[in-house]
């Protein structure tokens, strides 16, 4: 259960920042603080840690810049799910969970959370003229670090937080769909009146 909870926490962290949990997992696996299933234990190799550290720093900086962050989020639609898949499989694999299930679960968790933040970011950009982007990005980074820590120290709490976040995303999505459906019928008569009035 701890391995599954840790897997949820790490893949959830990957939804907020793809590189922080990958680097942390590689580093912790190398030091023996956590066990990472093969072949994902390659994250702890020297070359992988250097590459992950560079990518993490570039992402931390780039995501604070309004124009660059949009490009990173577009690329992130692939990077985040892949990161989540690797992290989930690296932990859940310790409990003999089939790879296809682990990879799919991690990709779904990270992909869903990333898609949510990527959808919300343009609204932040538009409402604050880009000024709020660095602050939102910083909060996401802190959230990612926090989930990584919880995933290692208190795995069950990390699991509960990620599940709560996913439930919240589903609730907001459904509420938005209901609102759009209610508005659609109201708009049609208005358009019909405007056409008849113009005649």
PDB file of C-alpha atoms in Angstrom:
ATOM      1  CA  UNK A   1       0.000   0.000   0.000  1.00  0.00           C
ATOM      2  CA  UNK A   2       2.859   2.379   0.757  1.00  0.00           C
ATOM      3  CA  UNK A   3       4.327   1.789  -2.695  1.00  0.00           C
ATOM      4  CA  UNK A   4       0.986   2.531  -4.384  1.00  0.00           C
ATOM      5  CA  UNK A   5       0.477   5.641  -2.231  1.00  0.00           C
ATOM      6  CA  UNK A   6       3.973   6.847  -3.067  1.00  0.00           C
ATOM      7  CA  UNK A   7       3.297   6.201  -6.746  1.00  0.00           C
ATOM      8  CA  UNK A   8       0.145   8.347  -6.577  1.00  0.00           C
ATOM      9  CA  UNK A   9       2.003  11.144  -4.791  1.00  0.00           C
ATOM     10  CA  UNK A  10       4.914  11.214  -7.239  1.00  0.00           C
ATOM     11  CA  UNK A  11       2.743  11.061 -10.353  1.00  0.00           C
ATOM     12  CA  UNK A  12       0.543  13.811  -8.900  1.00  0.00           C
ATOM     13  CA  UNK A  13       3.660  15.911  -8.345  1.00  0.00           C
ATOM     14  CA  UNK A  14       4.565  15.291 -12.000  1.00  0.00           C
ATOM     15  CA  UNK A  15       1.268  16.884 -12.984  1.00  0.00           C
ATOM     16  CA  UNK A  16       2.445  20.136 -11.404  1.00  0.00           C
ATOM     17  CA  UNK A  17       6.087  19.939 -12.454  1.00  0.00           C
ATOM     18  CA  UNK A  18       7.425  17.125 -14.615  1.00  0.00           C
ATOM     19  CA  UNK A  19      11.086  17.411 -13.633  1.00  0.00           C
ATOM     20  CA  UNK A  20      11.123  17.969  -9.858  1.00  0.00           C
ATOM     21  CA  UNK A  21       9.736  14.507  -8.941  1.00  0.00           C
ATOM     22  CA  UNK A  22      11.861  12.776 -11.586  1.00  0.00           C
ATOM     23  CA  UNK A  23      15.047  14.366 -10.247  1.00  0.00           C
ATOM     24  CA  UNK A  24      14.029  13.766  -6.637  1.00  0.00           C
ATOM     25  CA  UNK A  25      13.178  10.119  -7.325  1.00  0.00           C
ATOM     26  CA  UNK A  26      16.489   9.548  -9.081  1.00  0.00           C
ATOM     27  CA  UNK A  27      18.416  11.188  -6.260  1.00  0.00           C
ATOM     28  CA  UNK A  28      16.518   9.403  -3.484  1.00  0.00           C
ATOM     29  CA  UNK A  29      16.816   6.095  -5.297  1.00  0.00           C
ATOM     30  CA  UNK A  30      20.554   6.542  -5.688  1.00  0.00           C
ATOM     31  CA  UNK A  31      21.027   7.300  -1.989  1.00  0.00           C
ATOM     32  CA  UNK A  32      18.855   4.327  -1.018  1.00  0.00           C
ATOM     33  CA  UNK A  33      16.191   6.475   0.641  1.00  0.00           C
ATOM     34  CA  UNK A  34      13.550   4.835  -1.558  1.00  0.00           C
ATOM     35  CA  UNK A  35      13.439   1.738  -3.752  1.00  0.00           C
ATOM     36  CA  UNK A  36      12.830   2.216  -7.455  1.00  0.00           C
ATOM     37  CA  UNK A  37      11.924  -0.753  -9.635  1.00  0.00           C
ATOM     38  CA  UNK A  38      14.073  -1.662 -12.635  1.00  0.00           C
ATOM     39  CA  UNK A  39      14.474  -0.277 -15.290  1.00  0.00           C
ATOM     40  CA  UNK A  40      13.282   3.010 -13.773  1.00  0.00           C
ATOM     41  CA  UNK A  41      16.166   2.919 -11.287  1.00  0.00           C
ATOM     42  CA  UNK A  42      18.260   4.296 -14.157  1.00  0.00           C
ATOM     43  CA  UNK A  43      16.953   7.697 -13.034  1.00  0.00           C
ATOM     44  CA  UNK A  44      19.617   7.498 -10.323  1.00  0.00           C
ATOM     45  CA  UNK A  45      22.522   7.197 -12.747  1.00  0.00           C
ATOM     46  CA  UNK A  46      24.968  10.096 -12.924  1.00  0.00           C
ATOM     47  CA  UNK A  47      24.090  10.997 -16.501  1.00  0.00           C
ATOM     48  CA  UNK A  48      20.361  10.921 -15.832  1.00  0.00           C
ATOM     49  CA  UNK A  49      20.647  13.067 -12.700  1.00  0.00           C
ATOM     50  CA  UNK A  50      22.717  15.687 -14.532  1.00  0.00           C
ATOM     51  CA  UNK A  51      20.257  15.800 -17.438  1.00  0.00           C
ATOM     52  CA  UNK A  52      17.249  15.972 -15.106  1.00  0.00           C
ATOM     53  CA  UNK A  53      18.850  18.724 -13.033  1.00  0.00           C
ATOM     54  CA  UNK A  54      19.482  20.838 -16.148  1.00  0.00           C
ATOM     55  CA  UNK A  55      15.955  20.305 -17.466  1.00  0.00           C
ATOM     56  CA  UNK A  56      14.491  21.054 -14.046  1.00  0.00           C
ATOM     57  CA  UNK A  57      16.339  24.368 -13.741  1.00  0.00           C
ATOM     58  CA  UNK A  58      15.423  25.415 -17.293  1.00  0.00           C
ATOM     59  CA  UNK A  59      11.777  24.585 -16.639  1.00  0.00           C
ATOM     60  CA  UNK A  60      11.748  26.407 -13.296  1.00  0.00           C
ATOM     61  CA  UNK A  61      13.005  29.546 -15.036  1.00  0.00           C
ATOM     62  CA  UNK A  62      11.070  29.254 -18.294  1.00  0.00           C
ATOM     63  CA  UNK A  63       7.706  28.649 -16.639  1.00  0.00           C
ATOM     64  CA  UNK A  64       7.959  32.063 -14.988  1.00  0.00           C
ATOM     65  CA  UNK A  65       8.053  33.857 -18.376  1.00  0.00           C
ATOM     66  CA  UNK A  66       4.584  34.453 -19.950  1.00  0.00           C
ATOM     67  CA  UNK A  67       5.410  33.608 -23.572  1.00  0.00           C
ATOM     68  CA  UNK A  68       7.771  30.738 -22.841  1.00  0.00           C
ATOM     69  CA  UNK A  69       5.422  29.146 -20.313  1.00  0.00           C
ATOM     70  CA  UNK A  70       2.756  28.672 -23.000  1.00  0.00           C
ATOM     71  CA  UNK A  71       5.237  26.772 -25.161  1.00  0.00           C
ATOM     72  CA  UNK A  72       6.327  24.684 -22.175  1.00  0.00           C
ATOM     73  CA  UNK A  73       2.718  23.819 -21.365  1.00  0.00           C
ATOM     74  CA  UNK A  74       2.128  22.712 -24.953  1.00  0.00           C
ATOM     75  CA  UNK A  75       5.167  20.418 -24.801  1.00  0.00           C
ATOM     76  CA  UNK A  76       4.086  19.426 -21.298  1.00  0.00           C
ATOM     77  CA  UNK A  77       0.965  17.757 -22.690  1.00  0.00           C
ATOM     78  CA  UNK A  78       3.360  14.928 -23.581  1.00  0.00           C
ATOM     79  CA  UNK A  79       6.143  15.393 -21.022  1.00  0.00           C
ATOM     80  CA  UNK A  80       3.961  15.428 -17.892  1.00  0.00           C
ATOM     81  CA  UNK A  81       2.038  12.205 -18.635  1.00  0.00           C
ATOM     82  CA  UNK A  82       5.294  10.441 -19.547  1.00  0.00           C
ATOM     83  CA  UNK A  83       6.891  11.655 -16.320  1.00  0.00           C
ATOM     84  CA  UNK A  84       3.870  10.495 -14.304  1.00  0.00           C
ATOM     85  CA  UNK A  85       3.898   7.116 -16.027  1.00  0.00           C
ATOM     86  CA  UNK A  86       7.581   6.536 -15.244  1.00  0.00           C
ATOM     87  CA  UNK A  87       7.214   7.594 -11.617  1.00  0.00           C
ATOM     88  CA  UNK A  88       4.112   5.500 -10.980  1.00  0.00           C
ATOM     89  CA  UNK A  89       5.605   2.414 -12.603  1.00  0.00           C
ATOM     90  CA  UNK A  90       8.887   2.872 -10.740  1.00  0.00           C
ATOM     91  CA  UNK A  91       7.087   2.632  -7.410  1.00  0.00           C
ATOM     92  CA  UNK A  92       4.013   0.515  -8.114  1.00  0.00           C
ATOM     93  CA  UNK A  93       6.255  -2.022  -9.867  1.00  0.00           C
ATOM     94  CA  UNK A  94       7.555  -3.007  -6.437  1.00  0.00           C
ATOM     95  CA  UNK A  95       4.152  -4.552  -5.725  1.00  0.00           C
ATOM     96  CA  UNK A  96       3.924  -6.510  -8.976  1.00  0.00           C
ATOM     97  CA  UNK A  97       1.338  -4.217 -10.520  1.00  0.00           C
ATOM     98  CA  UNK A  98       1.299  -4.864 -14.303  1.00  0.00           C
ATOM     99  CA  UNK A  99       3.385  -2.293 -16.181  1.00  0.00           C
ATOM    100  CA  UNK A 100       0.529  -1.357 -18.501  1.00  0.00           C
ATOM    101  CA  UNK A 101      -1.666  -0.517 -15.506  1.00  0.00           C
ATOM    102  CA  UNK A 102       1.090   1.407 -13.734  1.00  0.00           C
ATOM    103  CA  UNK A 103       2.094   3.387 -16.814  1.00  0.00           C
ATOM    104  CA  UNK A 104      -1.506   4.157 -17.701  1.00  0.00           C
ATOM    105  CA  UNK A 105      -2.402   5.222 -14.166  1.00  0.00           C
ATOM    106  CA  UNK A 106       0.602   7.509 -13.828  1.00  0.00           C
ATOM    107  CA  UNK A 107       0.016   9.086 -17.230  1.00  0.00           C
ATOM    108  CA  UNK A 108      -3.663   9.680 -16.436  1.00  0.00           C
ATOM    109  CA  UNK A 109      -2.978  11.270 -13.046  1.00  0.00           C
ATOM    110  CA  UNK A 110      -0.187  13.566 -14.219  1.00  0.00           C
ATOM    111  CA  UNK A 111      -1.886  14.332 -17.520  1.00  0.00           C
ATOM    112  CA  UNK A 112      -5.163  15.312 -15.862  1.00  0.00           C
ATOM    113  CA  UNK A 113      -3.531  17.659 -13.369  1.00  0.00           C
ATOM    114  CA  UNK A 114      -1.305  19.198 -16.042  1.00  0.00           C
ATOM    115  CA  UNK A 115      -4.248  19.722 -18.402  1.00  0.00           C
ATOM    116  CA  UNK A 116      -6.105  21.510 -15.611  1.00  0.00           C
ATOM    117  CA  UNK A 117      -3.244  23.904 -14.853  1.00  0.00           C
ATOM    118  CA  UNK A 118      -2.571  24.439 -18.572  1.00  0.00           C
ATOM    119  CA  UNK A 119      -6.224  25.384 -19.058  1.00  0.00           C
ATOM    120  CA  UNK A 120      -6.214  27.776 -16.112  1.00  0.00           C
ATOM    121  CA  UNK A 121      -2.919  29.495 -16.959  1.00  0.00           C
ATOM    122  CA  UNK A 122      -4.250  31.550 -19.943  1.00  0.00           C
ATOM    123  CA  UNK A 123      -6.972  32.941 -17.667  1.00  0.00           C
ATOM    124  CA  UNK A 124      -4.298  34.036 -15.197  1.00  0.00           C
ATOM    125  CA  UNK A 125      -2.280  35.554 -18.025  1.00  0.00           C
ATOM    126  CA  UNK A 126      -5.277  37.448 -19.391  1.00  0.00           C
ATOM    127  CA  UNK A 127      -6.560  38.719 -16.055  1.00  0.00           C
ATOM    128  CA  UNK A 128      -3.148  39.848 -14.764  1.00  0.00           C
ATOM    129  CA  UNK A 129      -1.424  40.741 -18.060  1.00  0.00           C
ATOM    130  CA  UNK A 130       1.090  37.996 -17.321  1.00  0.00           C
ATOM    131  CA  UNK A 131       2.131  39.427 -13.963  1.00  0.00           C
ATOM    132  CA  UNK A 132       0.483  36.602 -12.048  1.00  0.00           C
ATOM    133  CA  UNK A 133       2.212  33.837 -14.031  1.00  0.00           C
ATOM    134  CA  UNK A 134       5.430  33.695 -11.981  1.00  0.00           C
ATOM    135  CA  UNK A 135       3.461  33.525  -8.733  1.00  0.00           C
ATOM    136  CA  UNK A 136       1.180  30.742  -9.987  1.00  0.00           C
ATOM    137  CA  UNK A 137       4.187  28.859 -11.350  1.00  0.00           C
ATOM    138  CA  UNK A 138       5.969  29.185  -8.007  1.00  0.00           C
ATOM    139  CA  UNK A 139       2.913  27.826  -6.167  1.00  0.00           C
ATOM    140  CA  UNK A 140       2.824  24.859  -8.568  1.00  0.00           C
ATOM    141  CA  UNK A 141       6.531  24.189  -7.965  1.00  0.00           C
ATOM    142  CA  UNK A 142       6.057  24.318  -4.202  1.00  0.00           C
ATOM    143  CA  UNK A 143       3.063  22.007  -4.525  1.00  0.00           C
ATOM    144  CA  UNK A 144       5.146  19.550  -6.537  1.00  0.00           C
ATOM    145  CA  UNK A 145       7.930  19.574  -3.954  1.00  0.00           C
ATOM    146  CA  UNK A 146       5.390  19.169  -1.150  1.00  0.00           C
ATOM    147  CA  UNK A 147       3.802  16.137  -2.815  1.00  0.00           C
ATOM    148  CA  UNK A 148       7.223  14.557  -3.335  1.00  0.00           C
ATOM    149  CA  UNK A 149       8.043  14.999   0.363  1.00  0.00           C
ATOM    150  CA  UNK A 150       4.680  13.608   1.447  1.00  0.00           C
ATOM    151  CA  UNK A 151       4.965  10.708  -1.003  1.00  0.00           C
ATOM    152  CA  UNK A 152       8.175   9.651   0.724  1.00  0.00           C
ATOM    153  CA  UNK A 153       7.422  10.585   4.355  1.00  0.00           C
ATOM    154  CA  UNK A 154       3.620  10.169   4.628  1.00  0.00           C
ATOM    155  CA  UNK A 155       2.556   8.244   1.488  1.00  0.00           C
ATOM    156  CA  UNK A 156      -1.083   7.801   2.473  1.00  0.00           C
ATOM    157  CA  UNK A 157      -1.532  11.559   2.882  1.00  0.00           C
ATOM    158  CA  UNK A 158      -0.032  12.134  -0.569  1.00  0.00           C
ATOM    159  CA  UNK A 159      -2.485   9.583  -1.980  1.00  0.00           C
ATOM    160  CA  UNK A 160      -5.466  11.308  -0.337  1.00  0.00           C
ATOM    161  CA  UNK A 161      -4.400  14.739  -1.605  1.00  0.00           C
ATOM    162  CA  UNK A 162      -3.983  13.532  -5.179  1.00  0.00           C
ATOM    163  CA  UNK A 163      -7.328  11.712  -5.126  1.00  0.00           C
ATOM    164  CA  UNK A 164      -8.991  14.827  -3.681  1.00  0.00           C
ATOM    165  CA  UNK A 165      -7.432  16.950  -6.438  1.00  0.00           C
ATOM    166  CA  UNK A 166      -8.657  14.572  -9.146  1.00  0.00           C
ATOM    167  CA  UNK A 167     -12.165  14.522  -7.676  1.00  0.00           C
ATOM    168  CA  UNK A 168     -12.089  18.323  -7.583  1.00  0.00           C
ATOM    169  CA  UNK A 169     -11.084  18.472 -11.251  1.00  0.00           C
ATOM    170  CA  UNK A 170     -13.960  16.168 -12.230  1.00  0.00           C
ATOM    171  CA  UNK A 171     -16.419  18.227 -10.168  1.00  0.00           C
ATOM    172  CA  UNK A 172     -15.300  21.517 -11.743  1.00  0.00           C
ATOM    173  CA  UNK A 173     -15.402  20.006 -15.239  1.00  0.00           C
ATOM    174  CA  UNK A 174     -18.931  18.707 -14.761  1.00  0.00           C
ATOM    175  CA  UNK A 175     -20.096  22.008 -13.289  1.00  0.00           C
ATOM    176  CA  UNK A 176     -18.649  23.874 -16.260  1.00  0.00           C
ATOM    177  CA  UNK A 177     -20.431  21.547 -18.688  1.00  0.00           C
ATOM    178  CA  UNK A 178     -23.759  22.022 -16.921  1.00  0.00           C
ATOM    179  CA  UNK A 179     -23.319  25.800 -17.037  1.00  0.00           C
ATOM    180  CA  UNK A 180     -22.560  25.717 -20.770  1.00  0.00           C
ATOM    181  CA  UNK A 181     -25.612  23.546 -21.458  1.00  0.00           C
ATOM    182  CA  UNK A 182     -27.874  25.922 -19.532  1.00  0.00           C
ATOM    183  CA  UNK A 183     -26.574  28.956 -21.410  1.00  0.00           C
ATOM    184  CA  UNK A 184     -26.870  27.391 -24.864  1.00  0.00           C
ATOM    185  CA  UNK A 185     -30.728  27.255 -24.982  1.00  0.00           C
ATOM    186  CA  UNK A 186     -30.917  30.810 -23.657  1.00  0.00           C
ATOM    187  CA  UNK A 187     -28.722  32.111 -26.470  1.00  0.00           C
ATOM    188  CA  UNK A 188     -30.726  30.561 -29.317  1.00  0.00           C
ATOM    189  CA  UNK A 189     -33.979  32.587 -28.872  1.00  0.00           C
ATOM    190  CA  UNK A 190     -31.947  35.785 -28.671  1.00  0.00           C
ATOM    191  CA  UNK A 191     -30.317  35.045 -31.993  1.00  0.00           C
ATOM    192  CA  UNK A 192     -33.727  34.203 -33.469  1.00  0.00           C
ATOM    193  CA  UNK A 193     -35.228  37.499 -32.253  1.00  0.00           C
ATOM    194  CA  UNK A 194     -32.356  39.545 -33.624  1.00  0.00           C
ATOM    195  CA  UNK A 195     -32.811  37.958 -37.058  1.00  0.00           C
ATOM    196  CA  UNK A 196     -36.609  38.538 -37.118  1.00  0.00           C
ATOM    197  CA  UNK A 197     -36.126  42.090 -35.902  1.00  0.00           C
ATOM    198  CA  UNK A 198     -33.700  42.877 -38.692  1.00  0.00           C
ATOM    199  CA  UNK A 199     -36.332  41.899 -41.276  1.00  0.00           C
TER     200      UNK A 199
END
